[in-house]
C-alpha positions as a printed Julia matrix, in Angstrom:
156×3 Matrix{Float64}:
 -33.07  44.89  28.27
 -30.31  42.85  26.63
 -30.85  40.27  23.93
 -29.23  36.93  24.59
 -26.02  36.27  22.73
 -25.88  39.41  20.62
 -25.0   42.02  23.2
 -27.5   44.31  21.52
 -29.45  46.5   23.84
 -32.98  47.44  22.86
 -33.4   50.81  24.49
 -36.37  51.9   26.54
 -37.85  55.39  26.34
 -35.92  58.03  28.25
 -32.86  55.87  28.9
 -29.29  56.83  28.01
 -27.26  53.94  26.64
 -23.46  54.12  26.51
 -22.09  52.35  23.44
 -18.75  50.73  24.2
 -15.9   50.63  21.66
 -16.19  47.88  19.04
 -19.87  47.35  19.84
 -23.22  48.61  18.66
 -26.56  49.21  20.27
 -30.06  49.44  18.77
 -32.97  51.43  20.13
 -36.61  51.38  19.12
 -37.96  54.25  21.14
 -36.83  57.33  23.0
 -33.5   55.99  24.28
 -30.43  58.11  23.7
 -27.4   56.25  22.31
 -24.12  57.86  23.4
 -20.46  57.18  22.57
 -17.34  59.0   23.74
 -15.02  59.1   20.73
 -11.28  58.86  21.35
  -9.48  57.84  18.18
 -12.69  56.19  17.01
 -15.47  56.26  14.45
 -19.17  56.27  15.26
 -21.81  55.28  12.75
 -25.32  56.43  13.59
 -28.05  54.76  11.49
 -31.66  55.77  12.02
 -35.15  56.11  10.61
 -36.73  59.28  12.01
 -40.25  58.24  10.96
 -40.11  55.0   12.96
 -38.1   56.5   15.85
 -35.52  53.76  15.75
 -31.78  53.87  15.46
 -28.45  52.19  16.0
 -25.04  53.43  16.99
 -21.83  51.59  16.1
 -18.6   52.59  17.87
 -15.39  51.5   16.1
 -11.92  52.1   17.54
  -9.15  53.27  15.23
  -5.95  51.47  16.08
  -3.08  53.71  15.0
   0.5   52.75  15.76
   2.78  55.67  16.52
   6.01  53.95  15.47
   5.32  53.06  11.85
   2.9   53.88   9.05
  -0.53  52.45   9.6
  -1.21  49.3    7.71
  -4.92  48.56   7.43
  -5.12  44.84   6.7
  -7.87  42.98   4.9
  -8.7   41.25   8.18
  -9.18  44.58   9.95
 -11.36  45.93   7.17
 -13.4   42.71   7.0
 -14.01  42.9   10.76
 -15.17  46.53  10.51
 -17.42  45.69   7.57
 -18.94  42.75   9.44
 -19.72  45.03  12.41
 -21.44  47.56  10.11
 -23.44  44.78   8.46
 -24.57  43.32  11.79
 -25.53  46.76  13.07
 -27.68  47.59  10.03
 -29.3   44.15  10.04
 -30.06  44.37  13.78
 -31.73  47.74  13.21
 -33.8   46.34  10.34
 -34.81  43.39  12.51
 -35.78  45.65  15.44
 -37.78  47.98  13.16
 -38.96  46.04  10.11
 -41.14  48.97   9.0
 -38.17  51.33   8.69
 -37.83  52.29   5.03
 -35.93  55.59   4.98
 -32.69  54.76   6.77
 -30.13  57.53   7.05
 -26.62  57.41   8.48
 -24.03  59.79   9.76
 -20.36  58.91  10.22
 -18.48  60.85  12.9
 -14.8   60.38  13.71
 -12.32  61.62  16.28
  -8.7   61.17  15.21
  -5.74  61.01  17.53
  -2.99  63.49  16.91
  -0.86  60.78  15.29
   0.82  61.24  11.91
  -0.83  58.16  10.38
  -4.33  58.53  11.84
  -5.77  60.31   8.81
  -4.9   57.51   6.36
  -6.38  54.8    8.59
  -9.57  56.75   9.23
 -10.07  57.69   5.57
  -9.83  54.03   4.55
 -12.31  52.86   7.19
 -14.72  55.76   6.56
 -14.74  55.07   2.81
 -15.41  51.38   3.42
 -18.27  52.11   5.83
 -19.69  54.79   3.53
 -19.71  52.48   0.49
 -21.28  49.62   2.45
 -24.08  51.86   3.72
 -24.81  53.19   0.23
 -24.87  49.65  -1.17
 -27.27  48.69   1.65
 -29.7   51.43   0.58
 -28.92  53.82   3.43
 -28.69  57.55   2.7
 -25.34  58.74   4.06
 -25.12  62.3    5.34
 -21.8   64.22   5.3
 -19.08  62.92   7.6
 -17.82  64.91  10.57
 -14.15  64.37  11.44
 -12.42  66.01  14.42
  -8.63  65.99  14.95
  -6.37  66.44  17.94
  -5.95  65.69  21.58
  -8.37  68.26  22.97
 -11.85  67.51  24.27
 -13.15  64.35  22.71
 -16.34  64.23  20.71
 -19.53  63.06  22.37
 -21.97  61.58  19.89
 -25.62  61.5   20.81
 -27.87  59.92  18.2
 -26.05  61.57  15.31
 -25.35  64.99  16.88
 -21.83  65.79  17.99
 -21.24  67.77  21.2
């Protein structure tokens, strides 16, 4: 079922929900949130006790021709998406008190991808810590091989 205006999908038990790039989804039940990562970062935020979670899928835009320049506007947009995702999860599960997060990234085989991803990952990590979310170690994959498939915090 989709909420009006927000594009947030509250998952139903047993469903698999694909999370599109530059979007997030929230589930309060047994739904499986899935994102295919191709030069992207996924942020999985969850409370295992309340069986609720959210998955944010952020694309990493890396230009091949010149060094990556992460602008304040880009970082502000990413930060706003993280904030909205965490707030939507808290709204969907107001009893959730022990939020944890995992950041997973797949980097293109571009020379400047690492710098862009490190900047965005640090920003997301610091925001989550400031928001009272326990952040687990990041998982970063490189290259053009099989892309990561993230399912509720587990990479396949």
